[in-house]
Amino acid sequence: MSAASAAVAPAPSRLRLGPLVLIAPAAILLAVFLVIPYLNILLMSFRAPGQGTPYGEGFTIANYLRFFSDGFYIRQVANTLWIGFLCTAICLVVGFPVAWQLARGSPRFRAIGYGLVLSPLLVGIVIRSYGWTILLGNNGLINRTLTNIGLIEGPLPLMYNALGIVIALVHVFLPFMILPLMAAIQGVDPSLETAARSLGASRLTAFRRVTLPLCMPGIQAGCILVFVLSLSAYVTPSLIGGLRVKTMAVTVVDALIDTFQWPWGSALALILSVTGALIVVLFARLTRMKWKVART
Amino acid sequence: MTVVRIESLSKVYGAVRAVDRISVEIGDGEFISLLGPSGCGKTTTLKMIAGFEEASEGAIRFDGADVVRVPAEKRDIGMVFQNYALFPHMTVDQNLAFGLEMRRVPRAEMRSRIDRVLEMVQLSGFSGRYPSQLSGGQQQRVALARALVIEPRILLLDEPLANLDAKLREEMRVFIRDLQRRVGITTVYVTHDQAEAMTMSDRVVVMFGGRIAQVGAPADIYERPQNLDVARFVGQVNLVSGTVASADDGTLAIDTAFGRAAAPARDGLHPGQAVTLSLRPEAIGLGAPGKAGAPGRVEARYYSGSLIDYRVALDGGETLHVQSFPTVAFAEGDRVSVHAPADRLWLIGAAQ
Ligand SMILES: Nc1ncnc2c1ncn2[C@@H]1O[C@H](COP(=O)(O)OP(=O)(O)OP(=O)(O)O)[C@@H](O)[C@H]1O
Ligand SMILES: [Mg+2]
């Protein structure tokens, strides 16, 4: 539609066009770079494995059968989900008090705290992961210090295991938990706690029954963000997990790039995405806020 | 129920004395208002009674027992906030049940108490709604119900009507007052609206700058203000100048433009001295020119339906604000004679 004809178009149609135009860039971006690639992956996951080529002739469900018949891969998915769950839980517990201080604390703390919270994001992901290997390795800073002061005899297993991956992921994903939590806490009127206490609730009860449920939108957003990011993290798990512990994302990349099995890698990627999505949907349903729905 | 005694209570924030040694006793079932301009310490006083602010000095006694060290949740008070502070994630029912759950009231009793109070505030059909689904006035009544359902010893309200429109505000005044009488609960009401304080309270505490300026029944405060600040803050007032004519037998005779007024003798006032008296606008009468009274001219006239406000310039130079019923009608520019009963002239003090 040309500019001139848009100008004379009747008001109602222009009104309906407005939102469409505004969401168009995002919609196009999503369609071209998310939906189409996903469809491509879906198609690829049903292709036959190739000999010397990324994929072969014809279609098959063999890739999925291979996954479900091999406990090794199922355990790997479970492991990946466990790491995601741990990251999310730790970020929530560690992040909440920080978000609280940022939202309710003194303005001076807020400025400094904000910078500190965002600081993990200022360092590139590869450098940061190498940094963690320096700290966590058997010969790393932590183990050497502890050995030198005589607290431990042999090195603690901090790397090449789930613990190391969780430590490094929590470090970088913490801001994604803290920021939505902070916004949610800021949205809760402090006089609600006062009201709860005037009705006979202790500070703790007032927090548990009033403030915490009202922070739920932020908790939801933060948990989903951190969980999804942990499932799909690649660089950190591959550097810190090494060959010993592999998350699903690492295995997928191995299949696609190292061993060149595109259909197999696609099937693994889809299984991980669908499992993750199901968990997110379940979580969102369990934490659904009836009062939010009633607000309309 | 409960008698509240406040004994030289102070709250100090750094260099500011937000509340400065106030003392007042609130009787069992009494409705008392804290009235004063913004920043005079009303909310701070209320918060100290509720236990949300710690008193810097002094005592607060509920039936004789000092509660200054008792935490807020143990004081058994019901509080209504200016912004209502309803829990947005709970229905009306759940909001009301909250305080009862804290008191471990059995389920069945809880139900009957909630129903009874909802009926009292005329919201029986609303128990399943969330606060966001209620109008401002309805939210206000839920807040009131939530404070009353726990049957507290004392009800505290901090400008609960400030967010309502004028008409609803007047309805709610009567509503709250009637409800308070029926329940018979000791009530402290904070407002900066003098009309609200006057219509609702048994007694009014007028505060300025953290101190109590006067405590008394609404009529006391209005008719017999103890100083110029109180006179000015509580309703409109004309200041009339006079001269002390004589002082005998503990009584002062004062000559004014409206004749001779009497007042109890006061230290520092002696014959010949210039003094200031207050005269309320509705106490002044207007008559046809030439009748008894001080001659003057109507400068301005404001019609408001039930009343007419006039601005009258006396020939002597003073300007008066006069309020009369529409049965007495003068036009702008009319000459009038202005009279006032001597007993409505109230001595404020020496002229400044
Ligand atoms: N937390 C605080 N820190 C420092 N000063 C305070 C604090 N709270 C109140 N004040 C000061 O104490 C004085 C009394 O405050 P208060 O809130 O009691 O006034 P108020 O009479 O309720 O006024 P308003 O009608 O505006 O609500 C004010 O000068 C205020 O600035
Ligand atoms: Mg206040």
Coordinates of C-alpha atoms in Angstrom, one line a residue, chain B:
Chain B
M1 CA -12.9 -2.5 75.0
T2 CA -9.8 -0.4 75.1
V3 CA -8.6 2.9 76.6
V4 CA -5.5 4.3 74.8
R5 CA -3.2 6.6 76.8
I6 CA -0.5 8.4 75.0
E7 CA 2.1 10.0 77.4
S8 CA 4.6 12.6 76.1
L9 CA 5.2 10.6 73.0
S10 CA 8.0 11.8 70.7
K11 CA 9.5 10.6 67.4
V12 CA 12.8 12.0 66.4
Y13 CA 14.2 11.6 62.9
G14 CA 17.8 12.9 63.0
A15 CA 17.3 16.6 63.7
V16 CA 13.6 16.6 63.0
R17 CA 11.1 16.1 65.9
A18 CA 8.3 14.7 63.8
V19 CA 6.2 14.2 66.9
D20 CA 7.0 16.3 69.9
R21 CA 5.9 15.2 73.4
I22 CA 2.2 14.7 72.7
S23 CA -0.1 13.4 75.4
V24 CA -3.8 12.4 75.0
E25 CA -6.2 9.9 76.4
I26 CA -8.6 8.1 74.1
G27 CA -11.6 6.7 75.8
D28 CA -13.2 3.3 75.4
G29 CA -15.2 3.3 72.2
E30 CA -14.3 6.9 71.4
F31 CA -13.8 8.2 67.9
I32 CA -10.9 10.6 67.8
S33 CA -9.4 12.4 64.9
L34 CA -5.8 13.6 64.4
L35 CA -6.2 16.8 62.3
G36 CA -3.5 19.0 61.0
P37 CA -1.7 20.2 57.9
S38 CA 0.6 18.0 55.8
G39 CA 3.8 17.0 57.7
C40 CA 2.5 17.7 61.2
G41 CA 3.1 14.2 62.4
K42 CA -0.3 12.5 62.1
T43 CA 0.9 9.4 60.3
T44 CA 3.9 9.1 62.5
T45 CA 1.7 9.2 65.6
L46 CA -0.6 6.6 64.1
K47 CA 2.4 4.3 63.1
M48 CA 3.7 4.5 66.6
I49 CA 0.3 3.4 68.0
A50 CA 0.2 0.6 65.5
G51 CA 3.8 -0.4 66.2
F52 CA 5.3 0.3 62.7
E53 CA 7.5 3.1 64.1
E54 CA 9.3 2.9 67.3
A55 CA 8.7 5.7 69.7
S56 CA 11.8 7.8 70.6
E57 CA 10.4 8.8 73.9
G58 CA 7.2 8.4 75.9
A59 CA 4.6 5.7 76.5
I60 CA 1.6 4.3 74.7
R61 CA -0.7 2.4 77.0
F62 CA -3.6 0.1 76.0
D63 CA -5.7 -0.3 79.1
G64 CA -2.8 0.7 81.2
A65 CA -0.2 -1.6 79.8
D66 CA 2.7 0.0 77.9
V67 CA 2.9 -1.5 74.4
V68 CA 5.9 0.4 73.2
R69 CA 8.0 -2.8 73.2
V70 CA 5.2 -5.0 71.8
P71 CA 5.7 -5.8 68.0
A72 CA 3.0 -4.6 65.6
E73 CA 1.6 -8.1 65.0
K74 CA 1.0 -8.6 68.7
R75 CA -0.8 -5.3 69.4
D76 CA -4.2 -6.5 68.1
I77 CA -5.0 -3.4 66.0
G78 CA -7.0 -3.1 62.9
M79 CA -5.6 -0.7 60.3
V80 CA -7.0 0.9 57.2
F81 CA -4.5 2.5 54.8
Q82 CA -4.8 5.4 52.5
N83 CA -4.1 3.2 49.5
Y84 CA -6.2 0.4 51.0
A85 CA -3.3 -2.1 50.8
L86 CA -5.6 -5.0 49.8
F87 CA -3.7 -8.1 48.8
P88 CA -4.1 -8.2 45.0
H89 CA -3.6 -11.9 44.8
M90 CA -6.4 -12.8 47.2
T91 CA -10.1 -12.6 46.7
V92 CA -12.2 -10.4 49.0
D93 CA -12.9 -13.6 51.1
Q94 CA -9.2 -14.4 51.3
N95 CA -8.3 -10.9 52.2
L96 CA -10.8 -11.0 55.1
A97 CA -9.7 -14.5 56.1
F98 CA -6.0 -13.5 56.4
G99 CA -6.2 -11.9 59.8
L100 CA -8.5 -14.7 61.1
E101 CA -6.0 -17.4 59.9
M102 CA -3.3 -15.6 61.8
R103 CA -5.4 -15.8 64.9
R104 CA -6.2 -19.5 64.2
V105 CA -9.9 -19.0 64.2
P106 CA -11.8 -22.2 63.3
R107 CA -13.1 -22.6 59.8
A108 CA -16.8 -22.5 60.6
E109 CA -16.5 -19.4 62.8
M110 CA -14.3 -17.7 60.2
R111 CA -17.1 -18.2 57.6
S112 CA -19.8 -16.7 59.8
R113 CA -17.6 -13.8 60.9
I114 CA -16.6 -12.9 57.3
D115 CA -20.2 -13.1 56.2
R116 CA -21.4 -10.9 59.0
V117 CA -18.7 -8.2 58.3
L118 CA -19.3 -8.3 54.5
E119 CA -23.0 -7.7 55.2
M120 CA -22.0 -4.8 57.5
V121 CA -20.1 -3.1 54.7
Q122 CA -22.8 -4.0 52.2
L123 CA -20.5 -6.3 50.0
S124 CA -22.2 -9.6 50.5
G125 CA -22.2 -10.6 46.9
F126 CA -18.5 -9.8 46.3
S127 CA -16.6 -12.4 48.3
G128 CA -15.2 -14.2 45.2
R129 CA -13.8 -11.0 43.5
Y130 CA -10.2 -9.9 43.3
P131 CA -9.5 -6.3 44.4
S132 CA -8.7 -5.3 40.8
Q133 CA -12.4 -6.1 40.0
L134 CA -13.8 -3.6 42.6
S135 CA -14.4 0.1 42.4
G136 CA -12.5 2.5 44.7
G137 CA -15.3 2.8 47.1
Q138 CA -15.8 -1.0 47.3
Q139 CA -12.1 -1.5 47.8
Q140 CA -12.3 1.0 50.6
R141 CA -15.1 -1.0 52.3
V142 CA -13.2 -4.2 51.9
A143 CA -10.2 -2.6 53.6
L144 CA -12.5 -1.5 56.4
A145 CA -14.0 -5.0 56.7
R146 CA -10.6 -6.6 56.7
A147 CA -9.6 -4.4 59.7
L148 CA -12.9 -5.0 61.5
V149 CA -13.3 -8.8 61.0
I150 CA -10.4 -9.5 63.4
E151 CA -12.3 -7.6 66.1
P152 CA -9.3 -5.6 67.1
R153 CA -8.9 -3.6 70.3
I154 CA -8.3 -0.4 68.3
L155 CA -9.1 0.7 64.8
L156 CA -6.6 3.0 63.1
L157 CA -7.4 4.8 59.9
D158 CA -4.9 6.9 57.9
E159 CA -6.7 9.2 55.5
P160 CA -8.9 6.4 54.3
L161 CA -11.1 8.6 52.1
A162 CA -8.4 10.7 50.4
N163 CA -8.6 8.7 47.2
L164 CA -12.3 8.9 46.7
D165 CA -14.3 11.5 44.9
A166 CA -16.2 14.1 46.8
K167 CA -19.6 12.5 46.8
L168 CA -18.4 9.1 47.8
R169 CA -16.2 10.6 50.4
E170 CA -19.3 12.2 52.1
E171 CA -21.2 8.9 52.0
M172 CA -18.3 7.0 53.4
R173 CA -17.9 9.5 56.3
V174 CA -21.4 8.7 57.5
F175 CA -20.9 5.0 56.8
I176 CA -17.7 4.7 58.8
R177 CA -19.1 6.7 61.6
D178 CA -22.3 4.7 61.9
L179 CA -20.4 1.5 61.7
Q180 CA -17.9 2.6 64.4
R181 CA -20.8 3.5 66.7
R182 CA -22.5 0.1 66.2
V183 CA -19.3 -1.8 66.8
G184 CA -18.3 0.5 69.6
I185 CA -14.5 0.2 68.8
T186 CA -11.9 2.7 70.0
T187 CA -10.9 4.6 66.8
V188 CA -8.1 6.9 65.8
Y189 CA -8.7 8.6 62.5
V190 CA -6.1 10.6 60.7
T191 CA -7.1 13.4 58.3
H192 CA -6.1 16.8 57.1
D193 CA -9.7 17.5 56.1
Q194 CA -11.3 19.6 58.9
A195 CA -14.9 18.9 57.7
E196 CA -14.2 15.1 57.9
A197 CA -12.7 15.4 61.4
M198 CA -15.7 17.5 62.6
T199 CA -18.5 15.4 61.2
M200 CA -17.0 12.0 62.3
S201 CA -15.3 12.5 65.6
D202 CA -16.2 12.6 69.3
R203 CA -13.1 14.7 69.8
V204 CA -10.5 16.2 67.5
V205 CA -6.8 16.5 68.2
V206 CA -5.4 19.5 66.2
M207 CA -1.7 19.2 65.5
F208 CA 0.8 21.6 64.2
G209 CA 4.5 20.9 63.7
G210 CA 4.5 17.7 65.8
R211 CA 2.7 19.2 68.7
I212 CA -0.9 19.2 69.9
A213 CA -2.4 22.7 69.5
Q214 CA -5.8 21.8 71.0
V215 CA -7.9 18.8 71.9
G216 CA -11.7 19.1 72.1
A217 CA -15.1 18.3 70.8
P218 CA -15.7 19.5 67.3
A219 CA -17.8 22.4 68.6
D220 CA -15.1 23.4 71.0
I221 CA -12.5 23.5 68.3
Y222 CA -14.7 25.4 66.0
E223 CA -16.3 27.9 68.4
R224 CA -13.5 28.3 70.9
P225 CA -10.2 27.9 69.0
Q226 CA -7.2 28.3 71.4
N227 CA -5.0 30.2 68.9
L228 CA -5.0 31.7 65.5
D229 CA -3.6 28.6 63.8
V230 CA -6.4 26.5 65.0
A231 CA -9.0 29.1 64.2
R232 CA -7.6 29.4 60.6
F233 CA -7.2 25.7 60.1
V234 CA -10.7 24.7 61.2
G235 CA -13.1 26.3 58.9
Q236 CA -13.1 29.9 57.6
V237 CA -12.7 32.7 60.1
N238 CA -13.0 36.5 60.2
L239 CA -10.5 38.3 62.5
V240 CA -12.1 41.2 64.2
S241 CA -10.1 43.8 66.0
G242 CA -11.2 45.1 69.4
T243 CA -10.0 47.0 72.4
V244 CA -10.2 45.9 76.0
A245 CA -12.6 48.3 77.8
S246 CA -12.4 46.9 81.3
A247 CA -11.3 44.0 83.3
D248 CA -13.2 43.2 86.5
D249 CA -14.2 40.1 88.3
G250 CA -12.2 37.9 86.0
T251 CA -14.1 39.1 83.0
L252 CA -12.9 41.3 80.1
A253 CA -15.2 43.6 78.3
I254 CA -14.1 44.2 74.7
D255 CA -15.3 46.9 72.4
T256 CA -15.6 45.9 68.7
A257 CA -17.4 47.1 65.6
F258 CA -20.2 44.8 66.5
G259 CA -20.7 46.0 70.0
R260 CA -19.3 44.9 73.4
A261 CA -18.1 41.3 73.8
A262 CA -17.2 39.5 77.0
A263 CA -14.3 37.1 77.6
P264 CA -12.7 35.4 80.6
A265 CA -9.7 37.4 81.9
R266 CA -6.3 36.4 80.7
D267 CA -2.8 37.1 81.8
G268 CA -1.2 40.0 80.0
L269 CA -4.5 41.6 78.8
H270 CA -5.3 44.9 80.4
P271 CA -7.7 47.8 79.6
G272 CA -6.8 49.8 76.6
Q273 CA -5.0 47.0 74.8
A274 CA -5.7 46.0 71.2
V275 CA -6.9 42.4 70.8
T276 CA -8.0 40.1 68.0
L277 CA -11.3 38.1 68.1
S278 CA -12.6 35.4 65.8
L279 CA -16.0 35.5 64.2
R280 CA -17.3 32.6 62.0
P281 CA -18.9 33.6 58.7
E282 CA -22.2 32.0 59.4
A283 CA -22.6 33.9 62.7
I284 CA -22.7 37.2 60.9
G285 CA -26.1 38.6 59.8
L286 CA -26.8 41.1 56.9
G287 CA -29.6 43.6 57.1
A288 CA -31.0 46.4 55.0
P289 CA -28.9 49.6 55.3
G290 CA -29.7 51.8 58.2
K291 CA -30.6 49.0 60.5
A292 CA -28.5 48.3 63.6
G293 CA -25.0 47.2 62.9
A294 CA -21.9 48.2 61.1
P295 CA -22.5 49.8 57.7
G296 CA -20.8 48.2 54.7
R297 CA -21.1 47.2 51.0
V298 CA -21.3 43.8 49.3
E299 CA -18.2 43.4 47.2
A300 CA -18.7 39.9 45.9
R301 CA -21.3 37.1 46.1
Y302 CA -20.8 33.4 45.6
Y303 CA -23.9 31.2 45.2
S304 CA -23.5 27.5 46.2
G305 CA -27.1 26.3 46.3
S306 CA -27.7 25.7 50.0
L307 CA -25.7 28.8 51.0
I308 CA -24.5 32.1 49.7
D309 CA -21.1 33.5 50.5
Y310 CA -20.6 37.2 50.5
R311 CA -17.5 39.3 50.8
V312 CA -18.5 42.5 52.6
A313 CA -16.3 45.6 53.0
L314 CA -17.1 47.5 56.2
D315 CA -16.9 51.3 55.9
G316 CA -14.4 51.1 58.7
G317 CA -12.0 49.4 56.3
E318 CA -12.2 45.7 57.4
T319 CA -13.3 43.0 55.0
L320 CA -15.5 40.2 56.2
H321 CA -16.5 36.8 54.9
V322 CA -20.2 36.2 55.5
Q323 CA -22.2 33.1 54.9
S324 CA -26.0 33.1 54.9
F325 CA -29.0 31.2 53.7
P326 CA -30.4 32.1 50.2
T327 CA -33.5 33.5 52.0
V328 CA -31.3 36.6 52.6
A329 CA -30.3 37.8 49.2
F330 CA -28.2 40.8 48.4
A331 CA -26.6 41.8 45.1
E332 CA -23.0 42.8 44.5
G333 CA -22.7 46.5 45.2
D334 CA -25.7 46.6 47.6
R335 CA -25.2 48.6 50.8
V336 CA -25.9 46.5 53.9
S337 CA -25.7 46.7 57.7
V338 CA -23.6 44.0 59.3
H339 CA -24.4 42.6 62.7
A340 CA -23.1 39.7 64.8
P341 CA -24.2 38.4 68.3
A342 CA -21.6 39.4 70.8
D343 CA -21.4 35.8 72.2
R344 CA -20.1 34.6 68.8
L345 CA -17.1 36.8 69.1
W346 CA -14.3 34.7 70.6
L347 CA -11.1 36.3 72.0
I348 CA -8.0 34.9 70.4
G349 CA -5.4 37.1 72.1
A350 CA -3.5 40.3 72.0
A351 CA -3.3 41.9 68.5
Q352 CA -0.1 41.2 66.7

